[in-house]
Short mmCIF file of C-alpha atoms and ligand atoms in Angstrom, two decimals:
data_model
loop_
_atom_site.label_atom_id
_atom_site.label_comp_id
_atom_site.label_asym_id
_atom_site.label_seq_id
_atom_site.Cartn_x
_atom_site.Cartn_y
_atom_site.Cartn_z
CA MET A 1 139.46 119.40 273.96
CA CYS A 2 140.19 116.35 273.20
CA GLY A 3 139.07 113.07 271.04
CA VAL A 4 139.69 109.56 272.18
CA PHE A 5 139.38 106.14 270.00
CA GLY A 6 139.38 102.65 270.88
CA VAL A 7 139.30 98.97 269.63
CA TRP A 8 138.53 95.43 271.12
CA GLY A 9 138.98 92.11 269.39
CA HIS A 10 141.21 93.35 265.34
CA PRO A 11 144.63 91.87 265.00
CA GLU A 12 145.09 95.34 263.12
CA ALA A 13 143.91 96.98 266.49
CA ALA A 14 146.86 99.64 265.97
CA ASN A 15 146.57 100.94 262.72
CA LEU A 16 142.79 101.04 263.05
CA THR A 17 143.22 103.52 265.82
CA TYR A 18 145.51 105.44 263.89
CA LEU A 19 142.69 105.92 261.20
CA GLY A 20 140.19 106.53 264.04
CA LEU A 21 142.52 109.05 265.53
CA HIS A 22 142.71 110.85 261.72
CA ALA A 23 138.98 111.30 261.49
CA LEU A 24 139.38 112.93 265.40
CA GLN A 25 141.84 114.98 264.66
CA HIS A 26 140.14 118.18 264.55
CA ARG A 27 139.42 117.34 268.30
CA GLY A 28 143.05 118.42 268.81
CA GLN A 29 146.41 119.29 267.43
CA GLU A 30 148.74 119.54 270.06
CA SER A 31 149.49 115.55 270.39
CA ALA A 32 148.92 111.92 270.08
CA GLY A 33 149.40 108.48 271.09
CA ILE A 34 148.09 104.89 270.88
CA ALA A 35 148.48 102.41 273.50
CA SER A 36 147.56 98.81 272.69
CA THR A 37 147.90 94.97 274.04
CA ASP A 38 148.83 91.70 273.16
CA ARG A 39 146.92 90.14 276.75
CA GLU A 40 150.22 89.90 278.11
CA ARG A 41 151.63 93.45 277.79
CA LEU A 42 150.76 96.90 277.02
CA TYR A 43 152.63 99.17 274.13
CA ALA A 44 152.59 102.77 274.10
CA HIS A 45 153.45 105.59 271.79
CA ARG A 46 152.87 109.40 271.87
CA VAL A 47 154.27 112.40 269.91
CA MET A 48 153.90 115.98 269.61
CA GLY A 49 152.04 117.27 266.54
CA LEU A 50 149.57 115.27 264.02
CA VAL A 51 148.77 111.73 264.32
CA GLN A 52 149.92 111.28 260.05
CA ALA A 53 153.03 113.29 260.94
CA GLY A 54 153.49 111.01 264.41
CA PHE A 55 153.32 107.05 263.15
CA SER A 56 154.99 105.67 260.98
CA SER A 57 154.67 101.93 259.86
CA ARG A 58 157.23 100.70 262.18
CA GLU A 59 155.68 102.24 265.20
CA LEU A 60 152.39 100.92 264.28
CA GLY A 61 153.94 97.40 263.60
CA GLU A 62 155.57 97.55 267.31
CA LEU A 63 152.42 98.78 268.80
CA LYS A 64 151.67 94.64 268.99
CA GLY A 65 147.90 93.36 269.65
CA ASP A 66 144.14 92.99 269.34
CA ALA A 67 142.99 96.48 271.46
CA ALA A 68 144.01 99.85 271.51
CA ILE A 69 143.36 102.99 272.44
CA GLY A 70 144.01 106.18 270.74
CA HIS A 71 144.10 110.37 271.95
CA VAL A 72 144.46 113.23 269.81
CA ARG A 73 144.98 116.47 272.73
CA TYR A 74 145.03 120.06 272.73
CA SER A 75 145.59 121.51 276.15
CA THR A 76 142.71 122.25 278.51
CA ALA A 77 144.90 121.34 281.60
CA GLY A 78 148.62 120.92 281.43
CA THR A 79 151.03 123.08 278.83
CA SER A 80 151.70 121.72 275.14
CA HIS A 81 154.29 119.20 276.47
CA LEU A 82 155.19 115.25 275.26
CA LYS A 83 154.79 114.48 279.38
CA ASN A 84 151.27 115.80 278.63
CA ALA A 85 150.09 113.59 275.79
CA GLN A 86 148.12 110.52 276.50
CA PRO A 87 147.51 107.99 276.97
CA LEU A 88 149.25 107.83 280.23
CA ALA A 89 150.79 104.68 280.36
CA VAL A 90 151.65 103.49 283.66
CA ASP A 91 152.68 100.02 285.83
CA TYR A 92 150.62 100.20 288.88
CA ALA A 93 151.18 96.86 291.56
CA SER A 94 148.66 94.39 289.47
CA GLY A 95 149.79 95.45 285.68
CA SER A 96 149.65 98.14 283.54
CA ILE A 97 147.24 100.59 282.01
CA ALA A 98 146.93 103.56 280.01
CA LEU A 99 144.22 106.27 279.82
CA GLY A 100 142.93 108.85 277.27
CA HIS A 101 140.46 111.17 278.70
CA ASN A 102 138.12 114.13 277.07
CA GLY A 103 137.05 116.42 279.37
CA ASN A 104 137.95 118.29 282.37
CA LEU A 105 137.93 117.31 285.95
CA THR A 106 136.52 120.25 288.09
CA ASN A 107 138.20 118.91 291.50
CA HIS A 108 141.53 117.70 290.33
CA ASP A 109 143.69 120.65 291.81
CA ALA A 110 142.10 119.25 295.33
CA LEU A 111 143.02 115.92 295.00
CA ARG A 112 146.37 116.57 293.74
CA ALA A 113 146.99 118.81 296.51
CA GLU A 114 145.84 115.37 299.04
CA LEU A 115 147.59 113.10 296.97
CA GLU A 116 150.75 114.73 296.82
CA ALA A 117 150.74 115.29 300.45
CA ALA A 118 150.43 111.35 300.79
CA GLY A 119 152.87 110.95 298.97
CA SER A 120 151.90 110.35 294.93
CA ILE A 121 154.34 112.41 293.04
CA PHE A 122 153.09 113.38 289.40
CA GLN A 123 154.56 113.19 286.00
CA SER A 124 152.54 115.20 284.38
CA GLY A 125 150.60 118.39 284.41
CA THR A 126 147.30 116.73 283.59
CA ASP A 127 144.06 116.18 285.62
CA THR A 128 144.12 112.73 283.70
CA GLU A 129 146.91 111.60 286.10
CA THR A 130 144.89 112.10 288.80
CA ILE A 131 142.64 109.29 288.04
CA ILE A 132 145.42 107.28 287.49
CA HIS A 133 147.05 107.97 291.13
CA LEU A 134 143.43 107.17 292.36
CA PHE A 135 143.63 104.20 290.52
CA ALA A 136 146.90 102.65 291.78
CA ARG A 137 146.02 103.53 295.19
CA SER A 138 142.53 101.99 295.25
CA LYS A 139 142.05 99.53 297.84
CA MET A 140 139.73 97.29 295.29
CA ALA A 141 140.67 94.30 293.54
CA GLY A 142 140.46 94.44 289.75
CA VAL A 143 140.45 96.66 286.72
CA GLU A 144 136.93 98.25 286.59
CA ASP A 145 136.24 98.50 290.23
CA ARG A 146 139.70 100.33 290.77
CA LEU A 147 138.53 102.03 288.09
CA VAL A 148 134.98 103.15 289.60
CA ASP A 149 136.11 103.59 292.76
CA ALA A 150 138.66 106.35 291.68
CA LEU A 151 135.73 107.99 289.33
CA ARG A 152 133.98 108.03 292.09
CA LYS A 153 136.21 110.58 293.46
CA VAL A 154 136.33 113.29 290.59
CA GLU A 155 133.90 116.00 289.42
CA GLY A 156 133.40 117.45 286.31
CA ALA A 157 133.44 115.86 282.17
CA TYR A 158 134.42 113.03 281.30
CA SER A 159 134.23 110.59 278.76
CA LEU A 160 137.63 108.11 278.84
CA LEU A 161 138.94 104.94 277.47
CA LEU A 162 140.88 102.69 280.09
CA LEU A 163 143.51 99.95 278.36
CA SER A 164 144.38 97.18 280.46
CA GLU A 165 146.57 93.55 279.82
CA ARG A 166 143.08 92.13 279.29
CA LYS A 167 140.12 94.91 279.12
CA MET A 168 139.37 97.83 277.90
CA ILE A 169 136.90 100.32 279.77
CA ALA A 170 134.87 102.89 278.28
CA VAL A 171 133.01 105.31 280.95
CA ARG A 172 130.92 108.82 280.43
CA ASP A 173 130.34 110.63 283.32
CA PRO A 174 127.35 110.87 285.10
CA MET A 175 126.00 114.10 283.38
CA GLY A 176 127.15 113.25 279.94
CA ILE A 177 129.36 116.74 279.29
CA ARG A 178 131.17 114.91 276.53
CA PRO A 179 130.08 112.89 273.51
CA LEU A 180 131.11 109.18 273.36
CA VAL A 181 129.71 106.38 271.05
CA LEU A 182 130.06 103.27 270.67
CA GLY A 183 130.16 101.09 267.45
CA LYS A 184 131.17 98.26 266.02
CA MET A 185 132.60 96.18 262.89
CA ARG A 186 132.56 93.13 261.18
CA ARG A 187 135.48 90.59 261.14
CA GLY A 188 134.83 87.05 259.27
CA ASP A 189 132.30 86.19 261.55
CA ARG A 190 133.45 88.08 264.48
CA GLU A 191 132.21 91.53 265.75
CA VAL A 192 134.47 94.10 266.82
CA ALA A 193 134.23 96.48 269.66
CA LEU A 194 134.62 100.27 268.80
CA VAL A 195 134.59 103.24 271.11
CA ALA A 196 135.37 107.01 269.97
CA SER A 197 134.26 110.69 270.66
CA GLU A 198 132.78 111.12 267.73
CA PRO A 199 131.07 108.10 264.87
CA THR A 200 132.24 109.95 261.85
CA SER A 201 135.59 107.72 262.52
CA PHE A 202 133.68 104.45 262.19
CA ASP A 203 133.20 105.28 258.85
CA LEU A 204 136.69 106.04 257.63
CA ILE A 205 137.42 102.03 258.86
CA GLY A 206 134.20 100.02 257.65
CA GLY A 207 132.46 100.49 261.06
CA GLU A 208 129.08 101.59 262.41
CA MET A 209 128.00 103.45 264.58
CA VAL A 210 125.69 101.77 267.38
CA ARG A 211 124.74 104.16 270.13
CA ASP A 212 125.53 106.68 272.30
CA VAL A 213 127.36 105.88 275.64
CA ARG A 214 124.79 106.52 278.23
CA PRO A 215 125.71 109.04 280.51
CA GLY A 216 127.44 107.50 283.79
CA GLU A 217 127.91 104.31 281.71
CA VAL A 218 130.59 101.90 282.30
CA LEU A 219 131.28 99.65 279.20
CA VAL A 220 133.57 96.88 280.46
CA PHE A 221 135.47 94.83 276.59
CA ASP A 222 137.31 91.69 277.48
CA ASP A 223 137.22 87.84 276.46
CA GLU A 224 133.62 87.30 278.01
CA GLY A 225 132.26 90.18 275.76
CA MET A 226 130.56 93.59 276.44
CA ARG A 227 129.19 94.53 279.56
CA SER A 228 127.46 97.49 280.63
CA PHE A 229 126.98 99.35 284.15
CA PHE A 230 125.76 102.78 285.69
CA PRO A 231 127.52 102.69 289.46
CA PHE A 232 127.57 106.10 289.95
CA GLU A 233 124.72 108.76 291.34
CA GLN A 234 122.31 109.45 288.57
CA LYS A 235 122.67 113.53 287.63
CA THR A 236 120.96 115.69 285.52
CA ARG A 237 122.38 115.45 281.79
CA ALA A 238 124.72 118.10 280.83
CA MET A 239 125.35 117.43 277.43
CA CYS A 240 128.26 120.58 276.17
CA LEU A 241 126.11 122.63 273.52
CA PHE A 242 129.05 124.22 272.04
CA GLU A 243 129.94 120.42 270.52
CA TYR A 244 126.60 120.77 268.08
CA VAL A 245 127.28 124.67 267.78
CA TYR A 246 131.33 123.93 266.43
CA PHE A 247 133.23 121.26 267.72
CA ALA A 248 132.30 118.26 266.14
CA ARG A 249 132.60 117.59 263.11
CA PRO A 250 129.03 118.20 261.14
CA ASP A 251 128.96 114.73 259.77
CA ALA A 252 128.94 113.64 263.58
CA ASN A 253 125.76 112.19 264.61
CA LEU A 254 125.59 113.00 268.47
CA GLU A 255 122.74 112.15 271.13
CA GLY A 256 120.48 110.51 268.26
CA ALA A 257 121.21 113.97 266.07
CA SER A 258 123.19 114.62 262.95
CA VAL A 259 125.29 118.17 264.18
CA TYR A 260 124.83 119.13 259.91
CA GLU A 261 120.70 119.47 260.83
CA VAL A 262 121.58 121.27 264.07
CA ARG A 263 123.79 123.52 262.56
CA LYS A 264 121.41 124.17 259.29
CA GLU A 265 118.54 124.62 262.13
CA LEU A 266 120.57 127.22 264.00
CA GLY A 267 121.11 129.36 260.88
CA ARG A 268 117.46 129.16 260.10
CA ARG A 269 116.50 130.27 263.53
CA LEU A 270 119.09 133.14 263.13
CA ALA A 271 117.78 134.42 260.41
CA GLU A 272 114.18 134.70 262.16
CA GLU A 273 115.46 136.79 265.01
CA HIS A 274 118.11 138.37 263.02
CA PRO A 275 116.71 139.48 259.30
CA LEU A 276 118.63 142.08 257.21
CA PRO A 277 116.93 145.25 257.93
CA ALA A 278 113.94 145.81 255.11
CA GLY A 279 115.36 146.67 251.57
CA ALA A 280 118.29 144.66 251.76
CA ASP A 281 117.01 141.89 249.72
CA ASP A 282 119.91 142.03 247.40
CA GLY A 283 122.02 140.80 250.18
CA ILE A 284 124.50 137.36 250.21
CA VAL A 285 125.02 134.90 252.86
CA VAL A 286 128.47 134.60 253.02
CA PRO A 287 130.10 131.40 255.58
CA VAL A 288 132.99 132.18 257.53
CA PRO A 289 133.97 128.36 256.26
CA ASP A 290 134.30 125.72 257.64
CA SER A 291 132.50 126.32 260.85
CA GLY A 292 129.71 128.53 259.60
CA VAL A 293 128.60 127.16 256.60
CA PRO A 294 125.49 124.61 257.69
CA ALA A 295 124.40 127.58 259.79
CA ALA A 296 125.01 129.62 256.27
CA ILE A 297 122.98 126.97 254.09
CA GLY A 298 120.26 127.52 256.91
CA PHE A 299 120.40 131.42 257.11
CA ALA A 300 120.08 131.76 253.64
CA GLU A 301 117.29 129.13 253.29
CA ALA A 302 115.35 130.35 255.39
CA SER A 303 115.75 134.55 254.26
CA GLY A 304 115.78 133.35 250.67
CA LEU A 305 119.23 135.10 250.28
CA SER A 306 121.56 133.61 247.80
CA PHE A 307 124.80 131.44 249.57
CA GLN A 308 127.88 132.46 248.45
CA MET A 309 131.30 130.92 248.83
CA GLY A 310 132.84 135.06 249.62
CA LEU A 311 135.45 133.75 251.90
CA ILE A 312 137.77 130.64 250.47
CA ARG A 313 140.08 128.50 253.25
CA SER A 314 143.36 127.41 252.68
CA HIS A 315 143.09 123.45 253.35
CA TYR A 316 146.53 123.08 254.47
CA VAL A 317 146.01 125.07 257.79
CA GLY A 318 144.60 123.73 260.73
CA ARG A 319 142.19 125.32 263.58
CA THR A 320 143.74 127.84 263.82
CA PHE A 321 142.04 129.01 267.60
CA ILE A 322 143.96 126.07 268.97
CA GLU A 323 147.11 127.57 268.29
CA PRO A 324 148.92 127.67 271.66
CA GLN A 325 150.75 131.31 270.59
CA ASP A 326 148.78 134.44 270.60
CA SER A 327 150.91 135.62 267.54
CA ILE A 328 150.76 132.94 265.00
CA ARG A 329 146.87 133.12 265.31
CA HIS A 330 146.75 136.21 264.69
CA PHE A 331 148.46 135.22 261.34
CA GLY A 332 146.64 132.74 260.95
CA VAL A 333 143.51 134.24 260.07
CA ARG A 334 144.85 135.82 256.80
CA LEU A 335 146.53 132.23 256.29
CA LYS A 336 143.81 130.39 256.33
CA LEU A 337 140.77 132.74 254.92
CA ASN A 338 141.04 135.01 251.48
CA PRO A 339 138.23 137.10 250.56
CA ASN A 340 136.84 136.14 246.91
CA ARG A 341 136.51 139.79 245.52
CA ALA A 342 134.23 138.21 242.48
CA VAL A 343 131.55 137.39 244.71
CA LEU A 344 131.89 140.24 247.92
CA GLN A 345 132.18 143.60 245.52
CA ASN A 346 129.31 146.26 246.18
CA LYS A 347 127.19 143.13 247.74
CA ARG A 348 125.44 143.75 251.49
CA VAL A 349 127.09 140.83 252.74
CA ILE A 350 125.82 138.76 255.75
CA VAL A 351 128.61 137.17 257.35
CA VAL A 352 128.13 133.81 259.52
CA ASP A 353 129.77 132.05 261.78
CA ASP A 354 129.17 129.61 264.86
CA SER A 355 131.38 131.71 267.33
CA VAL A 356 132.35 134.98 268.52
CA VAL A 357 135.01 134.49 271.29
CA ARG A 358 137.66 137.12 271.62
CA GLY A 359 136.50 138.44 268.69
CA THR A 360 140.16 138.62 267.29
CA THR A 361 138.99 136.76 264.02
CA SER A 362 135.54 138.05 263.10
CA ARG A 363 137.08 141.60 262.92
CA LYS A 364 139.43 140.52 260.73
CA ILE A 365 136.93 138.83 258.83
CA VAL A 366 134.93 142.06 258.71
CA LYS A 367 137.75 144.22 257.25
CA MET A 368 138.77 141.52 254.75
CA ILE A 369 135.23 141.54 253.09
CA ARG A 370 134.72 145.42 253.03
CA ASP A 371 138.48 145.56 251.85
CA ALA A 372 137.54 143.34 248.87
CA GLY A 373 134.35 145.82 248.12
CA ALA A 374 131.24 145.03 250.24
CA LYS A 375 129.03 147.91 250.97
CA GLU A 376 127.98 146.83 253.81
CA VAL A 377 128.88 143.96 256.52
CA HIS A 378 126.52 141.92 258.48
CA VAL A 379 127.76 139.72 261.50
CA ARG A 380 125.63 136.63 262.25
CA VAL A 381 126.03 134.13 264.57
CA SER A 382 124.97 131.41 265.11
CA SER A 383 125.32 130.51 269.21
CA PRO A 384 124.96 133.21 272.01
CA PRO A 385 127.52 135.79 273.07
CA THR A 386 130.27 133.66 274.32
CA LYS A 387 130.49 135.34 277.85
CA TRP A 388 132.28 132.73 280.14
CA PRO A 389 135.05 130.10 280.12
CA CYS A 390 134.64 126.38 279.84
CA PHE A 391 136.11 124.27 283.08
CA TYR A 392 135.09 121.26 280.94
CA GLY A 393 137.05 120.48 278.45
CA ILE A 394 137.05 123.21 276.00
CA ALA A 395 139.88 125.30 275.57
CA THR A 396 138.39 128.75 276.19
CA PRO A 397 140.30 132.32 277.16
CA THR A 398 140.14 134.08 280.50
CA ARG A 399 136.80 136.17 280.93
CA GLU A 400 138.31 139.48 280.47
CA GLU A 401 139.25 137.69 276.98
CA LEU A 402 136.15 137.42 275.75
CA ILE A 403 134.59 140.37 274.45
CA ALA A 404 131.25 139.53 275.00
CA SER A 405 131.91 138.98 279.06
CA SER A 406 132.15 143.24 279.01
CA GLN A 407 130.50 144.45 276.00
CA SER A 408 127.15 144.99 274.81
CA THR A 409 126.23 143.67 271.11
CA ALA A 410 126.37 148.14 270.17
CA GLU A 411 129.93 147.91 271.53
CA ILE A 412 130.79 144.86 269.78
CA THR A 413 129.63 146.01 266.69
CA ALA A 414 131.69 148.59 267.19
CA TYR A 415 134.85 146.97 267.74
CA LEU A 416 134.19 144.83 265.11
CA GLU A 417 133.13 147.74 262.61
CA ALA A 418 130.71 145.81 261.22
CA ASP A 419 127.02 146.99 259.73
CA SER A 420 125.07 144.88 262.67
CA VAL A 421 125.55 141.69 264.74
CA GLY A 422 123.25 139.51 265.75
CA TYR A 423 123.76 136.79 267.89
CA LEU A 424 121.71 133.42 268.23
CA SER A 425 119.74 133.25 271.94
CA LEU A 426 120.05 130.87 274.04
CA GLY A 427 116.55 129.27 273.70
CA ALA A 428 116.41 129.18 270.10
CA LEU A 429 120.03 126.84 270.46
CA THR A 430 118.21 124.37 272.97
CA GLY A 431 115.26 124.69 270.75
CA ALA A 432 117.19 123.77 267.35
CA CYS A 433 118.80 121.04 269.05
CA ASP A 434 116.00 119.72 270.53
CA THR A 435 113.66 119.80 267.32
CA VAL A 436 116.17 117.86 265.30
CA GLN A 437 117.18 115.10 268.14
CA GLY A 438 113.35 115.09 268.10
CA VAL A 439 112.45 115.67 271.81
CA PRO A 440 110.04 118.08 272.85
CA SER A 441 111.82 121.40 273.29
CA ARG A 442 113.21 121.92 277.29
CA GLN A 443 112.83 118.12 277.48
CA SER A 444 116.34 116.95 277.59
CA LYS A 445 119.34 119.46 279.02
CA TYR A 446 122.10 120.47 277.97
CA CYS A 447 125.33 122.83 279.50
CA HIS A 448 125.36 126.25 278.17
CA ALA A 449 127.76 127.53 280.66
CA CYS A 450 129.77 129.30 278.57
CA PHE A 451 126.83 131.42 277.43
CA SER A 452 124.83 131.45 280.70
CA GLY A 453 127.76 131.63 283.48
CA GLU A 454 125.31 128.76 285.13
CA TYR A 455 128.12 125.72 285.75
CA PRO A 456 125.94 122.21 285.98
CA VAL A 457 129.18 120.96 288.48
CA PRO A 458 131.23 123.82 290.85
CA ILE A 459 133.68 125.07 289.37
CA PRO A 460 137.31 124.86 290.49
CA SER A 461 139.40 127.68 292.40
CA ALA A 462 142.31 129.19 290.70
CA PRO A 463 144.68 126.59 289.35
CA ALA A 464 148.30 125.81 291.57
CA HIS A 465 151.34 127.03 289.95
CA ARG A 466 152.80 124.22 288.60
CA LEU A 467 156.64 123.21 287.21
CA ARG A 468 157.12 123.81 284.09
CA LEU A 469 159.50 121.84 281.37
CA VAL A 470 160.84 123.63 278.36
CA GLY A 471 161.41 122.78 275.03
P1 AMP X 501 137.91 134.65 268.14
O1 AMP X 501 136.55 135.69 268.39
O2 AMP X 501 138.89 135.19 267.35
O3 AMP X 501 138.71 134.23 269.41
O4 AMP X 501 137.72 133.36 267.08
C1 AMP X 501 136.34 132.87 267.12
C2 AMP X 501 136.82 131.46 266.03
O5 AMP X 501 137.53 130.71 266.63
C3 AMP X 501 135.44 130.98 265.82
O6 AMP X 501 134.80 131.79 264.39
C4 AMP X 501 135.26 129.66 265.97
O7 AMP X 501 134.93 129.06 264.49
C5 AMP X 501 136.71 129.33 266.84
N1 AMP X 501 136.44 128.91 267.84
C6 AMP X 501 135.67 129.04 268.72
N2 AMP X 501 135.85 128.60 269.52
C7 AMP X 501 136.91 127.68 269.75
C8 AMP X 501 137.49 126.55 270.86
N3 AMP X 501 137.20 126.31 271.98
N4 AMP X 501 138.86 126.30 270.38
C9 AMP X 501 138.88 126.06 268.98
N5 AMP X 501 138.51 126.94 267.81
C10 AMP X 501 137.21 127.83 268.59
#
């Protein structure tokens, strides 16, 4: 998963982008980058690791100009290496461009093979570079026409930002799989345009959300202002449900719905679908922080049980799932969470988390809670069983590693050593999103491939083996 942020028309564009990326850090912690323009040329800086660690005032000062785009990344295509960090910035026949992309292209292996056969030499392992090559080879004249021409050939998920010397362009794929929002802020009597993966990044810099970028929409920012057009064939919407379940920040608003309210509603519906057995009304509801907190609040509200912080999270550890190495991830659970014995002892505990992927985290959590003296541990998950990998920009393990792809809920209960396990149904999940969005149920469409195996865009064949740089 990744995050993008862009500013058009502010003399401190790079500084604002740095701050915006800060607020999007949860979307990717492997690498970060910013590219800016002073209308004459592009400047770019990319680093491995967190935004805060990678940019000093010297680098930010060198990122000149009044427009900038930024990117935070964790790898879904390509390895964790600086060559794959974004924005990718290149020179082509008529100038320079920088490109930052959130999502995954499903036909990029085929396109890359075609481009390589025609002589293209790829510098990175990312699918994003495919767009760059298609752009550079396009016979169209202007930057926006070249970009649209390139994007007509790609399939899959993309919310992206392109920066040239004189334009910033934002595009969301025709299904709107990944989020992208338009914002603004004032500077004197002028309006500054902002674009980001999530609107929370606007709050930090005193900006405000205008609206979601629409599926298939292209927004061009230049000296003439902002233009919007829809050059692609219209498709059925397929916004990623996992953004609501886990990925986006709870204080974000996506497609007219507060992510926090959606998650609380998921918890309420989970309590209706999977209450505790009769007579267990002395139970306590414990969230797995931070991702399980809003759903646990909803669960506690609907069940009338008390909400307790039975697990305490260290705030000096990021999203442990994102750690590419298995050994670190396993250790990570202990590093991140500690049981609060005073709360858990002798209690029936309903532990609420947003998702179970491999099951390794939940298994450790159940043991931790039991070891702290709980008499029963009931696991409640505010999403359906994750059975299928994502090919549209969320890093998921292979199908074999997804515990629910091969095991029933009874088997998962045994593996987790829990007293019971209850997953939210897909109908309740989409219903909750629709309710909070304020649309009649089943009106809006979502991508639920990870739960249902129904992929809205055909999925790619096995990826090709590629050169691997180490160190
Ligand atoms: P596990 O079942 O051990 O694989 O880990 C599941 C936990 O990781 C869940 O509780 C989520 O909070 C978190 N999680 C789920 N999917 C992702 C993802 N794609 N990227 C990062 N974290 C995730």
